[in-house]
């Protein structure tokens, strides 16, 4: 519920109301504005009846938040949230490009990739140290060794790092090494994992589950924010449909819809979204055109030898082509690279 206070309501009076809301077991939110103070009450609104807010002398208007998700809703916070990953703000005027291999394979591999990424306007380097693979026989990632490699590359180049956390128990350890924690598609509804990253002071890149509705994605984000971490970046990475020509179907509807419904930044992953190297550039441009806040792309110095997802990785030349061909689309969408 959104409670808009009358212009003359003082900070102390607002605090009193917030306390009453908290005593009723709801989450109180204080949002002072230039002209009006707005208060949020998140939880079972029926228990607020005894406060008679509709006839309260300080209350101007009460509006219910109609969506099932509240904290991530634009109804509650109309202004775009910017999430800092290292020094870079995701969701600002700059179109964010995060790139890197599917998996961290060695120090030499990651350094080679980082060296060409730093010649471009890249906001961060990605790379999985813990890989959620469909087959138990596939490369599972280097674990903590991979985190150390990420940290060393970041220390040398200044690139912030993004890496996937697959187990709630690993989350605090990962937070010591990387700048942004990724929740993968397969874990989008691992609610204990969402709560674990919600307790950490690190931004979270939350990928949409391959069979998850947009509402489920937003409710997953709500878990993280409700646990105390407001720094969530959403990522559309393609969904499963009847189509088999591509690995997934990149749902660009979702991007436009999310930008209307939530204040959180939205990235697009055209690598997993298509699973086809040749389609990454066109879909990256489409992501910029539809209003995404950025992209996360897989790239490798030698995709043919990549230990995972090589077929959808761009090589350095293709990554150059991506960056130059993206520019006019980003600028047409009113942003810069
Ligand atoms: C990844 O980013 O390498 C990955 C496993 O992505 P997703 O969870 O979207 O499949
Ligand atoms: Mn991958």
Short mmCIF file of C-alpha atoms in Angstrom, two decimals, residues 27-274:
data_model
loop_
_atom_site.label_atom_id
_atom_site.label_comp_id
_atom_site.label_asym_id
_atom_site.label_seq_id
_atom_site.Cartn_x
_atom_site.Cartn_y
_atom_site.Cartn_z
CA UNK A 27 7.39 -3.60 6.35
CA UNK A 28 7.40 0.22 6.59
CA UNK A 29 9.05 2.27 3.82
CA UNK A 30 9.92 5.93 4.08
CA UNK A 31 10.18 7.86 0.82
CA UNK A 32 10.52 11.59 1.40
CA UNK A 33 9.91 13.63 -1.77
CA UNK A 34 10.43 17.29 -2.64
CA UNK A 35 6.78 18.20 -2.07
CA UNK A 36 5.24 15.19 -0.37
CA UNK A 37 6.31 12.35 1.80
CA UNK A 38 5.20 8.93 0.65
CA UNK A 39 5.04 5.95 2.98
CA UNK A 40 4.85 2.33 1.94
CA UNK A 41 3.36 -0.54 3.93
CA UNK A 42 4.27 -3.95 2.56
CA UNK A 43 2.54 -7.08 3.83
CA UNK A 44 -0.98 -8.13 4.72
CA UNK A 45 -2.77 -4.81 4.34
CA UNK A 46 -5.94 -6.01 6.08
CA UNK A 47 -4.29 -5.60 9.49
CA UNK A 48 -3.93 -1.87 8.82
CA UNK A 49 -7.69 -1.33 9.05
CA UNK A 50 -7.47 -0.59 12.76
CA UNK A 51 -5.19 2.41 12.01
CA UNK A 52 -8.06 4.11 10.09
CA UNK A 53 -5.58 5.56 7.63
CA UNK A 54 -8.35 6.74 5.29
CA UNK A 55 -9.53 9.26 7.86
CA UNK A 56 -6.11 10.04 9.36
CA UNK A 57 -5.50 13.82 9.49
CA UNK A 58 -2.05 13.53 7.88
CA UNK A 59 -3.01 11.18 5.07
CA UNK A 60 -3.93 12.62 1.71
CA UNK A 61 -4.32 9.50 -0.41
CA UNK A 62 -4.03 5.74 -0.09
CA UNK A 63 -3.28 3.63 -3.13
CA UNK A 64 -3.08 -0.15 -3.17
CA UNK A 65 -0.14 -1.72 -5.06
CA UNK A 66 -2.07 -3.97 -7.37
CA UNK A 67 0.77 -6.24 -8.46
CA UNK A 68 1.85 -9.30 -6.47
CA UNK A 69 5.40 -7.90 -6.35
CA UNK A 70 5.71 -4.67 -4.38
CA UNK A 71 9.27 -3.52 -3.64
CA UNK A 72 10.40 -4.00 -7.23
CA UNK A 73 7.28 -2.39 -8.68
CA UNK A 74 7.26 0.96 -10.44
CA UNK A 75 4.01 1.72 -8.64
CA UNK A 76 6.06 2.02 -5.45
CA UNK A 77 9.26 3.57 -6.90
CA UNK A 78 8.56 5.31 -10.21
CA UNK A 79 12.19 6.32 -10.77
CA UNK A 80 14.74 3.99 -12.44
CA UNK A 81 17.09 2.31 -10.00
CA UNK A 82 20.79 2.40 -10.85
CA UNK A 83 22.80 -0.52 -9.60
CA UNK A 84 26.52 -0.02 -9.13
CA UNK A 85 28.79 -2.82 -10.32
CA UNK A 86 32.24 -1.63 -9.33
CA UNK A 87 32.29 2.00 -10.46
CA UNK A 88 29.82 1.45 -13.30
CA UNK A 89 26.12 2.26 -12.81
CA UNK A 90 23.82 -0.20 -14.57
CA UNK A 91 20.57 1.56 -15.52
CA UNK A 92 22.01 4.99 -16.21
CA UNK A 93 22.63 6.83 -19.50
CA UNK A 94 25.36 4.38 -20.44
CA UNK A 95 24.33 1.15 -22.16
CA UNK A 96 26.04 -1.56 -20.12
CA UNK A 97 28.11 -4.22 -21.87
CA UNK A 98 29.31 -7.12 -19.75
CA UNK A 99 31.31 -9.75 -21.59
CA UNK A 100 33.52 -12.75 -20.97
CA UNK A 101 33.70 -16.50 -21.28
CA UNK A 102 30.97 -18.89 -20.19
CA UNK A 103 33.42 -20.45 -17.73
CA UNK A 104 36.72 -19.42 -16.19
CA UNK A 105 39.18 -21.99 -17.55
CA UNK A 106 42.62 -20.69 -16.56
CA UNK A 107 44.42 -17.47 -15.62
CA UNK A 108 45.86 -17.28 -19.11
CA UNK A 109 42.45 -17.71 -20.75
CA UNK A 110 40.77 -15.01 -18.64
CA UNK A 111 43.68 -12.58 -18.98
CA UNK A 112 43.67 -13.00 -22.75
CA UNK A 113 39.98 -12.16 -22.89
CA UNK A 114 40.28 -9.28 -20.41
CA UNK A 115 43.07 -7.74 -22.49
CA UNK A 116 40.86 -7.26 -25.54
CA UNK A 117 37.80 -6.32 -23.47
CA UNK A 118 39.71 -3.43 -21.90
CA UNK A 119 40.18 -1.93 -25.38
CA UNK A 120 36.39 -1.49 -25.48
CA UNK A 121 33.84 0.30 -23.30
CA UNK A 122 33.06 -2.80 -21.26
CA UNK A 123 31.58 -2.45 -17.77
CA UNK A 124 32.64 -5.83 -16.42
CA UNK A 125 33.97 -9.28 -17.17
CA UNK A 126 31.81 -12.37 -16.67
CA UNK A 127 32.91 -15.97 -16.14
CA UNK A 128 31.52 -18.91 -14.22
CA UNK A 129 33.62 -20.60 -11.55
CA UNK A 130 30.73 -22.86 -10.50
CA UNK A 131 28.92 -24.05 -13.61
CA UNK A 132 25.40 -25.51 -13.52
CA UNK A 133 25.77 -28.02 -16.38
CA UNK A 134 22.96 -30.16 -17.77
CA UNK A 135 25.28 -33.18 -17.77
CA UNK A 136 27.30 -34.32 -14.76
CA UNK A 137 30.09 -35.28 -17.22
CA UNK A 138 30.54 -31.72 -18.55
CA UNK A 139 33.12 -29.26 -17.17
CA UNK A 140 31.75 -28.09 -13.82
CA UNK A 141 34.01 -25.05 -13.33
CA UNK A 142 37.19 -24.48 -11.32
CA UNK A 143 35.40 -23.56 -8.07
CA UNK A 144 37.35 -21.33 -5.67
CA UNK A 145 40.40 -21.49 -7.97
CA UNK A 146 38.20 -19.82 -10.64
CA UNK A 147 37.23 -17.09 -8.16
CA UNK A 148 40.92 -16.40 -7.47
CA UNK A 149 41.56 -16.11 -11.21
CA UNK A 150 38.67 -13.64 -11.56
CA UNK A 151 40.02 -11.57 -8.68
CA UNK A 152 43.55 -11.52 -10.10
CA UNK A 153 42.28 -10.42 -13.53
CA UNK A 154 40.15 -7.73 -11.93
CA UNK A 155 43.05 -6.46 -9.80
CA UNK A 156 45.27 -6.24 -12.87
CA UNK A 157 42.78 -4.66 -15.31
CA UNK A 158 40.30 -2.84 -13.07
CA UNK A 159 37.40 -4.71 -14.69
CA UNK A 160 34.62 -5.59 -12.20
CA UNK A 161 33.69 -9.29 -12.19
CA UNK A 162 30.37 -11.14 -12.46
CA UNK A 163 30.11 -14.82 -11.61
CA UNK A 164 27.35 -17.30 -10.91
CA UNK A 165 26.54 -18.57 -7.43
CA UNK A 166 24.84 -21.98 -7.49
CA UNK A 167 24.65 -22.79 -3.78
CA UNK A 168 23.54 -20.61 -0.87
CA UNK A 169 26.50 -21.89 1.17
CA UNK A 170 28.98 -20.53 -1.41
CA UNK A 171 27.44 -17.03 -1.45
CA UNK A 172 29.53 -15.39 1.34
CA UNK A 173 32.78 -16.86 -0.07
CA UNK A 174 31.93 -15.66 -3.56
CA UNK A 175 31.15 -12.19 -2.25
CA UNK A 176 34.77 -11.95 -1.07
CA UNK A 177 36.07 -12.45 -4.62
CA UNK A 178 33.60 -11.00 -7.14
CA UNK A 179 31.82 -7.68 -7.68
CA UNK A 180 28.43 -9.03 -8.78
CA UNK A 181 26.71 -12.33 -8.05
CA UNK A 182 24.80 -13.99 -10.86
CA UNK A 183 21.78 -16.18 -10.16
CA UNK A 184 21.38 -18.45 -13.17
CA UNK A 185 18.23 -19.44 -15.00
CA UNK A 186 18.19 -22.86 -13.33
CA UNK A 187 18.19 -21.27 -9.89
CA UNK A 188 15.78 -18.38 -10.38
CA UNK A 189 13.30 -19.98 -8.00
CA UNK A 190 15.81 -21.36 -5.51
CA UNK A 191 14.29 -19.24 -2.78
CA UNK A 192 16.92 -20.02 -0.11
CA UNK A 193 19.61 -18.92 -2.57
CA UNK A 194 17.68 -15.72 -3.32
CA UNK A 195 17.45 -14.99 0.41
CA UNK A 196 21.16 -15.72 0.87
CA UNK A 197 22.22 -13.16 -1.77
CA UNK A 198 19.59 -10.82 -0.37
CA UNK A 199 21.58 -10.69 2.86
CA UNK A 200 24.85 -9.75 1.13
CA UNK A 201 26.16 -6.34 0.22
CA UNK A 202 26.81 -7.18 -3.45
CA UNK A 203 24.76 -6.46 -6.56
CA UNK A 204 22.89 -9.44 -8.00
CA UNK A 205 22.29 -10.24 -11.66
CA UNK A 206 19.11 -12.31 -11.65
CA UNK A 207 18.51 -14.33 -14.81
CA UNK A 208 15.04 -15.35 -15.87
CA UNK A 209 14.28 -19.05 -15.54
CA UNK A 210 13.86 -20.75 -18.90
CA UNK A 211 10.23 -21.61 -18.09
CA UNK A 212 9.49 -18.73 -15.74
CA UNK A 213 6.80 -16.15 -16.34
CA UNK A 214 7.68 -12.48 -16.07
CA UNK A 215 5.70 -12.30 -12.84
CA UNK A 216 7.73 -15.17 -11.38
CA UNK A 217 10.94 -13.34 -12.33
CA UNK A 218 9.72 -10.20 -10.58
CA UNK A 219 8.69 -12.19 -7.51
CA UNK A 220 12.15 -13.80 -7.44
CA UNK A 221 13.64 -10.29 -7.47
CA UNK A 222 11.20 -9.36 -4.69
CA UNK A 223 12.72 -12.14 -2.54
CA UNK A 224 16.18 -10.59 -2.86
CA UNK A 225 15.06 -7.02 -2.20
CA UNK A 226 12.80 -8.11 0.66
CA UNK A 227 15.77 -9.86 2.28
CA UNK A 228 17.59 -6.51 2.35
CA UNK A 229 19.49 -6.18 -0.93
CA UNK A 230 18.00 -3.51 -3.24
CA UNK A 231 20.75 -3.92 -5.87
CA UNK A 232 19.16 -6.32 -8.32
CA UNK A 233 19.64 -6.34 -12.10
CA UNK A 234 17.20 -8.45 -14.12
CA UNK A 235 18.30 -10.42 -17.16
CA UNK A 236 16.20 -11.79 -20.01
CA UNK A 237 18.12 -14.81 -21.37
CA UNK A 238 15.54 -16.56 -23.53
CA UNK A 239 12.78 -19.00 -22.71
CA UNK A 240 11.86 -22.48 -23.88
CA UNK A 241 9.21 -22.52 -26.58
CA UNK A 242 8.13 -25.01 -29.27
CA UNK A 243 10.86 -23.54 -31.52
CA UNK A 244 13.91 -25.73 -31.99
CA UNK A 245 15.92 -23.72 -34.56
CA UNK A 246 17.53 -21.74 -31.76
CA UNK A 247 18.59 -22.79 -28.25
CA UNK A 248 16.00 -20.51 -26.64
CA UNK A 249 13.56 -17.84 -27.77
CA UNK A 250 14.76 -14.43 -26.64
CA UNK A 251 11.66 -12.78 -25.23
CA UNK A 252 12.03 -9.12 -26.11
CA UNK A 253 8.37 -8.57 -25.10
CA UNK A 254 9.59 -9.22 -21.59
CA UNK A 255 12.18 -6.45 -21.79
CA UNK A 256 9.67 -3.81 -22.87
CA UNK A 257 7.15 -5.09 -20.32
CA UNK A 258 9.69 -5.18 -17.47
CA UNK A 259 10.81 -1.62 -18.21
CA UNK A 260 7.21 -0.53 -17.65
CA UNK A 261 6.50 -2.58 -14.55
CA UNK A 262 9.71 -2.37 -12.55
CA UNK A 263 12.26 0.27 -11.64
CA UNK A 264 15.08 -2.31 -11.70
CA UNK A 265 17.54 -2.30 -14.61
CA UNK A 266 17.08 -4.95 -17.29
CA UNK A 267 19.88 -6.60 -19.26
CA UNK A 268 19.59 -8.98 -22.21
CA UNK A 269 21.74 -12.07 -22.79
CA UNK A 270 21.71 -12.67 -26.56
CA UNK A 271 24.26 -15.51 -26.20
CA UNK A 272 22.06 -17.90 -24.20
CA UNK A 273 18.96 -16.26 -25.71
CA UNK A 274 19.83 -17.59 -29.16
#
